[in-house]
Tab-separated table of C-alpha atoms in Angstrom:
chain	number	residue	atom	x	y	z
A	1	UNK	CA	-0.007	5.744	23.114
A	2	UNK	CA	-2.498	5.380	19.946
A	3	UNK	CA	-4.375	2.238	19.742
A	4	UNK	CA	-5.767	1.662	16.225
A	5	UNK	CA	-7.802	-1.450	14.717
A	6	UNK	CA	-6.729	-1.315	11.290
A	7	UNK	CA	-7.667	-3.648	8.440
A	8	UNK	CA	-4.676	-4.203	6.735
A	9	UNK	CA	-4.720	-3.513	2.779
A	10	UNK	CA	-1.075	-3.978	1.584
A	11	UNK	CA	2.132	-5.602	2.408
A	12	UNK	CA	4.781	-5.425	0.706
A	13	UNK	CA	8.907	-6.501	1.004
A	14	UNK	CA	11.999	-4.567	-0.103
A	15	UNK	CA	14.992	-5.186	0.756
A	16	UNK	CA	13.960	-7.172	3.592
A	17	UNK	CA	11.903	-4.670	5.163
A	18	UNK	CA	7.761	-4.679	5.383
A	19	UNK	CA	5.957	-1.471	3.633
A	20	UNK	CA	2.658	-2.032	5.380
A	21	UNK	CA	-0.455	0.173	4.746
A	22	UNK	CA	-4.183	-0.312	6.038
A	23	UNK	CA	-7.392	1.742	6.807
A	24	UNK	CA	-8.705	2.458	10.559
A	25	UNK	CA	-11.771	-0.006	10.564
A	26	UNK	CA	-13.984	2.760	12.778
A	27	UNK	CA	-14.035	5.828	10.396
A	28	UNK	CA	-11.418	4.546	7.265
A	29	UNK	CA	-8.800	6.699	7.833
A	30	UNK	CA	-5.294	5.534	6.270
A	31	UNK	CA	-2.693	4.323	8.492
A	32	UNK	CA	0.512	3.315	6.935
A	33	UNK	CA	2.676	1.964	10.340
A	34	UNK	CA	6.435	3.076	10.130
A	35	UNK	CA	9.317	2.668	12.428
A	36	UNK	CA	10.630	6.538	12.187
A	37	UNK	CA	9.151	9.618	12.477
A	38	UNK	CA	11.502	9.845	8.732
A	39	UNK	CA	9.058	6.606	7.764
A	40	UNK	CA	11.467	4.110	7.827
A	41	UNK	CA	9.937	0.618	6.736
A	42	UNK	CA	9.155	-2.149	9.050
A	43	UNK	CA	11.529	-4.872	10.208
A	44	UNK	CA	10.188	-8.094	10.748
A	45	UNK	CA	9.709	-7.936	13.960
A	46	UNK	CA	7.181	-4.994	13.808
A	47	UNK	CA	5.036	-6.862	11.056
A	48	UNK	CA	4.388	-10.085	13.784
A	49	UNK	CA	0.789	-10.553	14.713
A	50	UNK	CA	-0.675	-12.783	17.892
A	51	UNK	CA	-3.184	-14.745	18.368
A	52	UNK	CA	-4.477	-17.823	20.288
A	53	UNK	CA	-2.086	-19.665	17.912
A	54	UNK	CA	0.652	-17.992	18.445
A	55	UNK	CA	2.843	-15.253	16.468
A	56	UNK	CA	2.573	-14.864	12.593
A	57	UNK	CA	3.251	-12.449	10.171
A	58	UNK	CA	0.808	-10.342	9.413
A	59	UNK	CA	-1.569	-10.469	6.345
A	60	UNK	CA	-3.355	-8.387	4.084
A	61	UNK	CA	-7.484	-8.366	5.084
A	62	UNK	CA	-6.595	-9.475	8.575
A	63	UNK	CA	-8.089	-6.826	10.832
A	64	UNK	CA	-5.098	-6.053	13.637
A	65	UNK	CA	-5.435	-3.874	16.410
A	66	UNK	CA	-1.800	-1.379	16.347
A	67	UNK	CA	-0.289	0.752	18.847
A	68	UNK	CA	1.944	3.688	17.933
A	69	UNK	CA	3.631	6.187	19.781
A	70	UNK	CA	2.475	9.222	17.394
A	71	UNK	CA	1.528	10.163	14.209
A	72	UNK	CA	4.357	11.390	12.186
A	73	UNK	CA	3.218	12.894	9.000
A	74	UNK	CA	5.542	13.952	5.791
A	75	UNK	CA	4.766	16.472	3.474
A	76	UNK	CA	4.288	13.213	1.171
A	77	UNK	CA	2.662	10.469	3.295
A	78	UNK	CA	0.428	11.779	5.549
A	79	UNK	CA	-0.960	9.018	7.064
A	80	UNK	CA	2.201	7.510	8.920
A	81	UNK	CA	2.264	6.618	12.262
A	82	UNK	CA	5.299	5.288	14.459
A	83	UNK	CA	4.859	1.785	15.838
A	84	UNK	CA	5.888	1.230	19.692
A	85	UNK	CA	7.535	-2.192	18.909
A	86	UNK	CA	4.743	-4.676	20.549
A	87	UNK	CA	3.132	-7.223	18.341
A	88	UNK	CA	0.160	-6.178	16.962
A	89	UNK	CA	-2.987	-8.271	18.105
A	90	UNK	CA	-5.173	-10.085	15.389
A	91	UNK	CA	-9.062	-9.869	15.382
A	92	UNK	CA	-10.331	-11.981	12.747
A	93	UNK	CA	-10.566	-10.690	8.826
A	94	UNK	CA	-12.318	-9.304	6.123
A	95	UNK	CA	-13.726	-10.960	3.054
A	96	UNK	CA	-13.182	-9.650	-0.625
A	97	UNK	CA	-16.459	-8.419	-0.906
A	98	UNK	CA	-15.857	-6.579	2.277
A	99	UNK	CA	-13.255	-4.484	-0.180
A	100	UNK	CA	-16.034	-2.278	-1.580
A	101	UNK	CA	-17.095	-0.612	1.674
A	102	UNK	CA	-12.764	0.364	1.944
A	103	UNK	CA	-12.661	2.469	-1.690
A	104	UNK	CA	-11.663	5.562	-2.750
A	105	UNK	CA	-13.295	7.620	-5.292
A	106	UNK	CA	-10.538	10.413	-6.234
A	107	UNK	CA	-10.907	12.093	-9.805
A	108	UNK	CA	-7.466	10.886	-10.938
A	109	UNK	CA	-4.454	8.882	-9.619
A	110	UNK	CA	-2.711	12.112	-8.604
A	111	UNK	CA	-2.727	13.554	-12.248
A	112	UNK	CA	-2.029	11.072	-14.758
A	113	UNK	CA	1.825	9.680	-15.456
A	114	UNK	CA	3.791	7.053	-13.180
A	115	UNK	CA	5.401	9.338	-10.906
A	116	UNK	CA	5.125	13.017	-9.535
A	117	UNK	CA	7.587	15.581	-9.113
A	118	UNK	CA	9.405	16.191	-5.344
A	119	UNK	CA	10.054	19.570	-6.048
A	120	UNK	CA	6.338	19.969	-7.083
A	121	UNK	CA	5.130	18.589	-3.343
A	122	UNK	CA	7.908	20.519	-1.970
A	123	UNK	CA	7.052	23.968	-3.341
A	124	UNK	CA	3.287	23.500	-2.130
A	125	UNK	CA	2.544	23.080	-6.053
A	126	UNK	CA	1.071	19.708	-5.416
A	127	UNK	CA	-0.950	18.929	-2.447
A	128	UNK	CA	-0.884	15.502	-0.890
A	129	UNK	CA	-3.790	14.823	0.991
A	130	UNK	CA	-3.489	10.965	0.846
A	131	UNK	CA	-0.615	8.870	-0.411
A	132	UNK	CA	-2.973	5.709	-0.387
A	133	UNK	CA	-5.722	5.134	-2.495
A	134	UNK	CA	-7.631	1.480	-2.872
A	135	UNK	CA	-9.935	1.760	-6.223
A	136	UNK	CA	-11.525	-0.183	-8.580
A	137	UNK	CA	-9.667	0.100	-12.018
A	138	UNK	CA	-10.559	-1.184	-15.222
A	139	UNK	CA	-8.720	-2.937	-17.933
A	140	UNK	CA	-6.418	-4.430	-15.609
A	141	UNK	CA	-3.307	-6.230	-17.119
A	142	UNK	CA	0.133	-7.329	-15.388
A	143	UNK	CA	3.258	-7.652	-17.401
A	144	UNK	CA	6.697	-9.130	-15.988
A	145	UNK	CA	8.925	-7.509	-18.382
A	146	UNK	CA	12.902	-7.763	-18.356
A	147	UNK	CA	15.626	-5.455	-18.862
A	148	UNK	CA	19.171	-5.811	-18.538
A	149	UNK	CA	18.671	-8.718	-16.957
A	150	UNK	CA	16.491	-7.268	-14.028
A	151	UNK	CA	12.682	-8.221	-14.512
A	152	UNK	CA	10.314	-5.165	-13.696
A	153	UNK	CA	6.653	-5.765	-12.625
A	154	UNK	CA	4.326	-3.364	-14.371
A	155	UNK	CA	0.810	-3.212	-14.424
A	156	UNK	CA	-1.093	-1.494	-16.399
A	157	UNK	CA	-4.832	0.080	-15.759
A	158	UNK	CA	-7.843	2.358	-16.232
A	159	UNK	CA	-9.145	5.103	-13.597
A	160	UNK	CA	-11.304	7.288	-14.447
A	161	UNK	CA	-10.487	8.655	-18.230
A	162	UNK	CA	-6.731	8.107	-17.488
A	163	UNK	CA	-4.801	4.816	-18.673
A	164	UNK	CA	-1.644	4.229	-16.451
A	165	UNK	CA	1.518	2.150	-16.468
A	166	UNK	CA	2.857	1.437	-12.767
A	167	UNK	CA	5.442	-0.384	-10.991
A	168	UNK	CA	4.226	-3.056	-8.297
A	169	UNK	CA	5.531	-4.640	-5.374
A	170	UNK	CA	2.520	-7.271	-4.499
A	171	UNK	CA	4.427	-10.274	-3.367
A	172	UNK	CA	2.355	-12.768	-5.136
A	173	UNK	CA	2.465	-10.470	-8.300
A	174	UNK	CA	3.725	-13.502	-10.266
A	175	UNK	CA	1.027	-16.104	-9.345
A	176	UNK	CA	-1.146	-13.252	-10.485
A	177	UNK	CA	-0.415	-13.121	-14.226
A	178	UNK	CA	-2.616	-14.454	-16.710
A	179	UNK	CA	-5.339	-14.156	-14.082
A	180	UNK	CA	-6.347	-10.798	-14.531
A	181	UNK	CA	-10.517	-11.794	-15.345
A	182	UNK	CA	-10.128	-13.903	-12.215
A	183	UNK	CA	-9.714	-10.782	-10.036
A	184	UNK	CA	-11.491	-8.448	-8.671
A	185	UNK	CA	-9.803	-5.681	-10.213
A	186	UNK	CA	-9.079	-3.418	-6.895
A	187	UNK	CA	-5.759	-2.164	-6.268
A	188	UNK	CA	-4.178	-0.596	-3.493
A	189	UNK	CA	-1.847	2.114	-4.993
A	190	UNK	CA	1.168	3.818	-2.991
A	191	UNK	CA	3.606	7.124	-3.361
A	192	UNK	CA	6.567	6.260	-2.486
A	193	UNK	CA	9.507	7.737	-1.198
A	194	UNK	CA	11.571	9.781	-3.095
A	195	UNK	CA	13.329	8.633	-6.012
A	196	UNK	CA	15.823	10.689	-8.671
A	197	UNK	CA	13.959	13.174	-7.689
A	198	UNK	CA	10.314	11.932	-8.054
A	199	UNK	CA	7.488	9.861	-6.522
A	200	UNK	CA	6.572	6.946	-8.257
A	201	UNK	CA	3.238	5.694	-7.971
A	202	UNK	CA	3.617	2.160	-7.033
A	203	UNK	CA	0.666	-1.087	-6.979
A	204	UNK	CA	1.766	-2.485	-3.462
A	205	UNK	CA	-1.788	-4.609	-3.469
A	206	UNK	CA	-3.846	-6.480	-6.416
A	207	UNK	CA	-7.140	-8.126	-5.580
């Protein structure tokens, strides 16, 4: 059994299952809980925190203490560990400002584009070494666009001397827009799975 306090960074639904990603408040490691060793998301049950209150879901900045039966990496999300079921145990929170002591200073957003190539990973061509990054962009602007009647949530950003375009999953992208000088302009970005053959960079967390 691995016992982890984790400060919890993104949360994100699809498809009725949790994506939920944090950092290891001792040494700020990544820990992105699964329920597979094939990272499977999270049902709801696995995303339920307790206190002195009682059970809740679990929140982004709450600081949670997790237990997991192993870590399980994958050649493209390293960080994932299997839960053991239990409810994870709440112990208090950060505060935005807290936020700056949690970033990651990488050169690039792995390369520059929206998405990266399986094959590329695969063949050894690419090296993940984290699938989770939390930075502070620049020019920070968050478009609900629609197409064939399906609205996609797309925000677009500045890292370093790159300018992106990304997909997002932040459940409270909506309340969001318009807001952008409001913000603090830190975003938790994700690789996920594979998808028609690549790995889209995804926004699962805008602060």
């Amino acid at each position: 059994m691995i016992s982890v306090e984790v400060v919890i960074l993104a949360k994100s639904i699809k498809h009725k299952q949790y994506c939920v990603a944090g950092k290891c408040v001792a040494n700020g490691v990544w820990v992105r809980p699964v329920a597979s060793k094939d990272g499977a998301e999270l049902q709801k049950s696995n995303v339920l925190i307790s206190n002195n209150y009682g059970q809740f879901e679990a929140k982004p900045l709450q600081k949670v203490i997790m237990n997991f039966v192993q870590h399980a990496p994958l050649i493209f999300q390293p960080e994932n560990f299997v839960v053991d079921g239990e409810p994870w145990r709440q112990n208090y929170k950060i505060n935005l400002s807290d936020l700056e002591k949690y970033l990651d200073k990488p050169n690039d957003i792995w390369g520059s584009g929206d998405k990266i190539s399986a094959e590329a990973i695969r063949l050894g061509l690419m090296r993940i070494e984290s699938s989770l990054y939390l930075l502070r962009v620049r020019n920070l602007l968050l478009e609900k666009l629609y197409f064939q009647g399906r609205s996609r949530r797309r925000v677009k950003l500045s890292y370093g001397c790159i300018d992106y375009d990304l997909s997002s999953t932040d459940p409270d992208f909506d309340s969001k827009i318009g807001k952008e000088d409001q913000l603090e302009s830190i975003v938790c970005i994700s690789l996920g799975e594979v998808f028609s053959g690549f790995h889209f960079k995804i926004v699962a967390a805008i602060y």
